[in-house]
PDB file of C-alpha atoms in Angstrom:
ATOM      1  CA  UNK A   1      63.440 -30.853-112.345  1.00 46.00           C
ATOM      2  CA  UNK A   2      64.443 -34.690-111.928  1.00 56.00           C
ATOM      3  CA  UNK A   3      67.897 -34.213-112.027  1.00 60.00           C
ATOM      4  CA  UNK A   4      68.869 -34.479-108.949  1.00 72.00           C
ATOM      5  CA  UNK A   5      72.639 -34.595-109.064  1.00 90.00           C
ATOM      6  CA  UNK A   6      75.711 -34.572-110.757  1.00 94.00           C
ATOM      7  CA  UNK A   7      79.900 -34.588-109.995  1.00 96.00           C
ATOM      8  CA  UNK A   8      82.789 -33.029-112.218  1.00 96.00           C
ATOM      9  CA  UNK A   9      85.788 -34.556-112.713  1.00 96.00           C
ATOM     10  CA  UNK A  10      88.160 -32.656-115.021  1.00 95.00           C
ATOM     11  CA  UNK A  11      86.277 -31.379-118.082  1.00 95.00           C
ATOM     12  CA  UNK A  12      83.630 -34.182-117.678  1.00 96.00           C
ATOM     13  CA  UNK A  13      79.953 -33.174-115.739  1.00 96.00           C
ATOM     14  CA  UNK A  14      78.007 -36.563-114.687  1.00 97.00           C
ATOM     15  CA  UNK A  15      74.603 -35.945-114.281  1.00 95.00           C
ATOM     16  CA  UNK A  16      72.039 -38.246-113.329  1.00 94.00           C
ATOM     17  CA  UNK A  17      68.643 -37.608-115.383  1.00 91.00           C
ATOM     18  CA  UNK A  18      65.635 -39.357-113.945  1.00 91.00           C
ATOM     19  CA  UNK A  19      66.709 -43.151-114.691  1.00 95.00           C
ATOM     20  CA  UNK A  20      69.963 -42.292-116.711  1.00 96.00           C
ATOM     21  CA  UNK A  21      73.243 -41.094-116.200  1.00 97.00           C
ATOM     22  CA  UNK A  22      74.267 -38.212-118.767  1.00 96.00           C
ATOM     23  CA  UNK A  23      77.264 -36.898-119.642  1.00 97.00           C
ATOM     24  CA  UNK A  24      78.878 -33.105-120.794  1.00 96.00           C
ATOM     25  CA  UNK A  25      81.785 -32.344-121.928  1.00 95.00           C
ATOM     26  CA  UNK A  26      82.382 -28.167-120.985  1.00 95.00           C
ATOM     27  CA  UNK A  27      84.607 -27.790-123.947  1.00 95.00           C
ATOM     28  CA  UNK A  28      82.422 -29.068-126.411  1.00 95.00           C
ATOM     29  CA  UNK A  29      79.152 -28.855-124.524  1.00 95.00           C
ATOM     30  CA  UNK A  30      78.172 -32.599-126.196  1.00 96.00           C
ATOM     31  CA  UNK A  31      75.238 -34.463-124.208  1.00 95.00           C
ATOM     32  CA  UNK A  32      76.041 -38.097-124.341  1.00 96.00           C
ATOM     33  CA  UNK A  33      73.372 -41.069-122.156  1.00 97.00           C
ATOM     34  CA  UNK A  34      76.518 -43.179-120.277  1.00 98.00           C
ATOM     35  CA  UNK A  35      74.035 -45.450-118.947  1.00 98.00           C
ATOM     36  CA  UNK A  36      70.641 -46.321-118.553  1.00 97.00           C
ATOM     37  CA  UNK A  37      67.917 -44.134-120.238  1.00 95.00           C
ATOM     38  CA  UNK A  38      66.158 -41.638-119.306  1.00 91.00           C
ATOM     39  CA  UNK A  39      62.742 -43.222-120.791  1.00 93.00           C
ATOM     40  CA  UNK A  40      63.023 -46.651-118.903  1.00 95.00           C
ATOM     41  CA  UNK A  41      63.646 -47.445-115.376  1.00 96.00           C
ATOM     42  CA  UNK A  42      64.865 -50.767-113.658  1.00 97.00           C
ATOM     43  CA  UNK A  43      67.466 -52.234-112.198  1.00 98.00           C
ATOM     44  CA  UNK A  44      70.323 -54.154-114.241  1.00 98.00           C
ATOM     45  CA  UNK A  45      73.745 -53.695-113.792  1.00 98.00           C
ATOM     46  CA  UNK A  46      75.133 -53.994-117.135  1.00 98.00           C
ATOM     47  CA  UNK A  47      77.387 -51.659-119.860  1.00 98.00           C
ATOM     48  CA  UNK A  48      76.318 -48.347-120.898  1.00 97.00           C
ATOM     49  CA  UNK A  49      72.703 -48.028-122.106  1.00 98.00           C
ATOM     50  CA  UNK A  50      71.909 -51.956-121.761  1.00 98.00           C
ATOM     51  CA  UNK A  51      72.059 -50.972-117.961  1.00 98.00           C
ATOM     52  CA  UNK A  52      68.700 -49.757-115.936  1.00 98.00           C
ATOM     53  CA  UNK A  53      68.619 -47.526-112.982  1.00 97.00           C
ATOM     54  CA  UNK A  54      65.597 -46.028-110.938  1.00 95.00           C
ATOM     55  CA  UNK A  55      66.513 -42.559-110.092  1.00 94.00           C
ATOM     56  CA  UNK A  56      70.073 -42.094-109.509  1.00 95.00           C
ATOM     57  CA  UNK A  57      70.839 -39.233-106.918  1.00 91.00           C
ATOM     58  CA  UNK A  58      73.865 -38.229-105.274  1.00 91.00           C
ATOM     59  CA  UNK A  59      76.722 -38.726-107.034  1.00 96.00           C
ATOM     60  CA  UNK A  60      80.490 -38.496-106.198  1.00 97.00           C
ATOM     61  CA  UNK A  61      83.748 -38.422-109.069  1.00 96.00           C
ATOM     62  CA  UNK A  62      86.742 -40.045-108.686  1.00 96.00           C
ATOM     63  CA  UNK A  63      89.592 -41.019-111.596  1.00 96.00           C
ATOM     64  CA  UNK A  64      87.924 -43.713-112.581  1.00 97.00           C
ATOM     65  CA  UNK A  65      84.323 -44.179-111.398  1.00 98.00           C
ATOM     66  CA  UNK A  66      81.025 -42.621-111.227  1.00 98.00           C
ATOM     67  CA  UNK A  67      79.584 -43.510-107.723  1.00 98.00           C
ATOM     68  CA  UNK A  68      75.595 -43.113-107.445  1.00 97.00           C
ATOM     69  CA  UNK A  69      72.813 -44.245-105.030  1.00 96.00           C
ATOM     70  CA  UNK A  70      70.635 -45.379-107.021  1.00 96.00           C
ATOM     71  CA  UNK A  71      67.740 -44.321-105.075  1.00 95.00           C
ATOM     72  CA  UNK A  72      63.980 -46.568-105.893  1.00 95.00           C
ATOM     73  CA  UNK A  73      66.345 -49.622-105.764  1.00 97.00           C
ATOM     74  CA  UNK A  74      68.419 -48.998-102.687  1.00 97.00           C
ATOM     75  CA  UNK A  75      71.287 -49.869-103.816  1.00 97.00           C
ATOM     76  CA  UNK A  76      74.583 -47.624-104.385  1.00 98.00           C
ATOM     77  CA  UNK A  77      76.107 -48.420-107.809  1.00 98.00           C
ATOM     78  CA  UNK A  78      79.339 -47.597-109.680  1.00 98.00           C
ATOM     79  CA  UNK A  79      79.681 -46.933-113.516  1.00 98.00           C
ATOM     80  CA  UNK A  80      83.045 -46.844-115.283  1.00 98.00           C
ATOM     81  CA  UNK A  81      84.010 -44.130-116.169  1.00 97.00           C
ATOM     82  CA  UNK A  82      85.528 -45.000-119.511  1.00 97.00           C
ATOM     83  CA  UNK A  83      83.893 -47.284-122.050  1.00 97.00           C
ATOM     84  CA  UNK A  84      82.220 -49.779-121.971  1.00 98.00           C
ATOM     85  CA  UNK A  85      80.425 -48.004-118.986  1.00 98.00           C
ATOM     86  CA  UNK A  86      80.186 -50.230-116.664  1.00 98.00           C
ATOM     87  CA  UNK A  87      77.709 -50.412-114.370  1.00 98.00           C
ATOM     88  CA  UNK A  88      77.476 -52.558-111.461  1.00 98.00           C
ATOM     89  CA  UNK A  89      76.155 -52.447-107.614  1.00 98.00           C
ATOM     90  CA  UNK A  90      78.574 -52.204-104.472  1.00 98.00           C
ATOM     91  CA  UNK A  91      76.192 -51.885-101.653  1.00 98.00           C
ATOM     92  CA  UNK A  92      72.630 -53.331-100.862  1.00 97.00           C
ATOM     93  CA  UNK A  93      70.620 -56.315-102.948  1.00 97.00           C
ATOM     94  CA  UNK A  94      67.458 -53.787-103.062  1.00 96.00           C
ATOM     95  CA  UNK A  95      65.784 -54.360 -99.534  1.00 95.00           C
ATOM     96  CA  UNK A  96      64.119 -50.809 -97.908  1.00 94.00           C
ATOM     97  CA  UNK A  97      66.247 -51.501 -94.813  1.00 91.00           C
ATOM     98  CA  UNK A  98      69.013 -50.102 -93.060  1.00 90.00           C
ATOM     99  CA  UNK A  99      72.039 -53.216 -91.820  1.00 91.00           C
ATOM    100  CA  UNK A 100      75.182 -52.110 -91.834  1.00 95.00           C
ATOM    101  CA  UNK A 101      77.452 -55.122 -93.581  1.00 96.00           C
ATOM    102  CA  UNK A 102      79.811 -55.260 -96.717  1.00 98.00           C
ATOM    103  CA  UNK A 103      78.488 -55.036-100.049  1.00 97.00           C
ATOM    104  CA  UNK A 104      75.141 -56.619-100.966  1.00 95.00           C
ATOM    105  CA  UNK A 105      74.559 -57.776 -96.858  1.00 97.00           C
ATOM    106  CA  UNK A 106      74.032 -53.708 -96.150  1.00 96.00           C
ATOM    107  CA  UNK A 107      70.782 -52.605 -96.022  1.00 95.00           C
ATOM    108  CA  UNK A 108      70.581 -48.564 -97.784  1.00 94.00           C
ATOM    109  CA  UNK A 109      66.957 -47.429 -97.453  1.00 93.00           C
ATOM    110  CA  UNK A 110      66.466 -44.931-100.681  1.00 92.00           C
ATOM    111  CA  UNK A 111      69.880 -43.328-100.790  1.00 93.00           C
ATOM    112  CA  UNK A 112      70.059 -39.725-101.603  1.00 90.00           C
ATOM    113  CA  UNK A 113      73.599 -37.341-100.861  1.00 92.00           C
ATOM    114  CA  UNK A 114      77.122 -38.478-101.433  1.00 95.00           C
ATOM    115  CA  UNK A 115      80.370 -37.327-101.309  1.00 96.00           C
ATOM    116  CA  UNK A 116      83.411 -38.517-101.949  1.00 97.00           C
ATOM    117  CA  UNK A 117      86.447 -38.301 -99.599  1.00 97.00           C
ATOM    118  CA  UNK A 118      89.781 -40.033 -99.928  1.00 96.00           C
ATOM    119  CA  UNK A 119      88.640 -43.142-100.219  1.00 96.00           C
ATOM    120  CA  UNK A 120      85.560 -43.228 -98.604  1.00 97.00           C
ATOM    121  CA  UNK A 121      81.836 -42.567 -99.554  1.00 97.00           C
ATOM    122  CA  UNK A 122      79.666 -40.542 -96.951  1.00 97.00           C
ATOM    123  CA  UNK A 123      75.888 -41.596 -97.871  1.00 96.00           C
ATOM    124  CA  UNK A 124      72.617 -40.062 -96.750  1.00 92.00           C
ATOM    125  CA  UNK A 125      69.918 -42.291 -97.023  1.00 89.00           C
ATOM    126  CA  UNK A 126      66.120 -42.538 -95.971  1.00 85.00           C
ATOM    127  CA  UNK A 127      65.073 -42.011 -92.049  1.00 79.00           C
ATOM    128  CA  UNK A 128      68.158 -39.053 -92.152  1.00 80.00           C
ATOM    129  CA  UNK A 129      70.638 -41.517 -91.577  1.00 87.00           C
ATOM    130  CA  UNK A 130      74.367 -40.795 -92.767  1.00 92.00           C
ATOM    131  CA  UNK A 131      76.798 -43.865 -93.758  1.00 94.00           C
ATOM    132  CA  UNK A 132      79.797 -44.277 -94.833  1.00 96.00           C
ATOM    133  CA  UNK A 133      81.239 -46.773 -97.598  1.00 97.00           C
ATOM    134  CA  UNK A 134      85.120 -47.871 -97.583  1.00 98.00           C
ATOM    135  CA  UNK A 135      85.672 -48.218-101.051  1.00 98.00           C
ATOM    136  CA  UNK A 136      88.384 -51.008-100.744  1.00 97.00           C
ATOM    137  CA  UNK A 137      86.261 -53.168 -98.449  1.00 98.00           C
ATOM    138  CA  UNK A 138      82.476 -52.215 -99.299  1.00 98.00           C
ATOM    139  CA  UNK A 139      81.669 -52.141 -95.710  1.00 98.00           C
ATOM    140  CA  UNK A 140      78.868 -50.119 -94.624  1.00 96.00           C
ATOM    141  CA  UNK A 141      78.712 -48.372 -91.107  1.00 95.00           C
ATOM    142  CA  UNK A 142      76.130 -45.847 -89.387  1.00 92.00           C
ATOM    143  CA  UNK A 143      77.238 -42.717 -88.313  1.00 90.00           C
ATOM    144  CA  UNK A 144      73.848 -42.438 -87.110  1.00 83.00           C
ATOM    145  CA  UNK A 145      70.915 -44.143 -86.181  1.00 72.00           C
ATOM    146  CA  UNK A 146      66.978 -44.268 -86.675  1.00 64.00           C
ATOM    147  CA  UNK A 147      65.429 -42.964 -84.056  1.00 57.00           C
ATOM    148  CA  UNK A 148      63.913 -45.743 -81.536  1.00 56.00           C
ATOM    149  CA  UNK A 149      60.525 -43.986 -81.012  1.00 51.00           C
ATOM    150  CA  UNK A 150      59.765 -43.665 -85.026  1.00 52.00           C
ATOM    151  CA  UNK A 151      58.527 -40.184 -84.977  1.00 49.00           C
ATOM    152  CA  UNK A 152      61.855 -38.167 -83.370  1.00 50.00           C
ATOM    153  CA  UNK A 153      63.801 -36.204 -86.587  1.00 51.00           C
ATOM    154  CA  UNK A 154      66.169 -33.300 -86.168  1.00 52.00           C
ATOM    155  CA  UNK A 155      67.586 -34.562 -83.111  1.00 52.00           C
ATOM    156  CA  UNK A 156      70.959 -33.340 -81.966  1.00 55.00           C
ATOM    157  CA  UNK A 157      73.200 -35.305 -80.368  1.00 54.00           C
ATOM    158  CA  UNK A 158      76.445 -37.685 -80.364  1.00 48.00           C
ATOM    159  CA  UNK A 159      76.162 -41.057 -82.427  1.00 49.00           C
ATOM    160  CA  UNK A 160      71.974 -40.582 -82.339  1.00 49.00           C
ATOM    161  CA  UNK A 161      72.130 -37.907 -84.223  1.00 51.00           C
ATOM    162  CA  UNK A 162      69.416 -37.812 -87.380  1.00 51.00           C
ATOM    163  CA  UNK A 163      68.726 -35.316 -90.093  1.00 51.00           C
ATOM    164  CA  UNK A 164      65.149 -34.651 -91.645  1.00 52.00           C
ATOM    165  CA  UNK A 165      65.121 -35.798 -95.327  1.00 51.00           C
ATOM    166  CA  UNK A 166      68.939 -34.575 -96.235  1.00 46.00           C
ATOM    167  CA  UNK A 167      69.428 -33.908 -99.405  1.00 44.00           C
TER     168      UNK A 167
END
């Protein structure tokens, strides 16, 4: 299907749903759009619903976000996770490139995995590349690289290390 990810945090599943990100709550089971909607893509950062996203996929939890590549508009957004929603971008300004910088100067080609650890954000992202995020900064560094030749994937190796199409 098009969901293509989701994070728990307590009682609370985030799931992103083609260009919307959904919520359950396990006790109740209740299915509630937190932002976006799942009939209309774009790219607004915005509260709740008045927000537009173009397939968000890996997602990470922590006490008080929702952290999401959003991945047609390379970008990696945030939403509150409390009302009013809030969503807003903290790496990339939409360029299919791959800079590393702080915030909207980072380049994230079509973002895909994420995790979460401490307070960092490990990022896969388009020509297998993983990234990571500091959280309190918004800068961007490569863990790995492209490969120079642009046709060598599933190379092993220290620092030029890729991945084919992690998901």
């Amino acid at each position: 299907g098009l969901n293509k990810s989701m994070c728990i945090y307590g009682t609370n599943i985030y799931i992103g749903d083609l260009y919307a990100i959904r919520h359950m709550d396990t006790t109740t089971l209740q299915v509630t759009t937190l932002a976006g909607s799942v009939n209309v893509s774009g790219d607004t950062d915005a509260n709740g619903t008045a927000s537009r996203l173009n397939y968000p996929t890996g997602m990470a939890c922590d006490a008080n976000y929702v952290y999401f590549n959003d991945y047609s508009n390379n970008k990696i957004k945030k939403m509150l996770r409390t009302p009013p929603y809030t969503v807003s971008t903290i790496v990339g300004d939409g360029t299919f490139s791959t800079s590393d910088g702080v915030g909207a100067a980072a380049k994230i080609a079509s973002p895909d995995g994420m995790v979460i650890v401490g307070n960092t954000l490990y990022v896969t992202s388009y020509f297998g590349l993983l990234r990571t995020v500091d959280l309190s900064t918004l800068k961007v560094t490569s863990l790995t690289y492209p490969p120079t030749d642009g046709l060598t994937a599933n190379v092993d190796g220290y620092v030029s290390g890729t991945f084919v199409g992690p998901d």
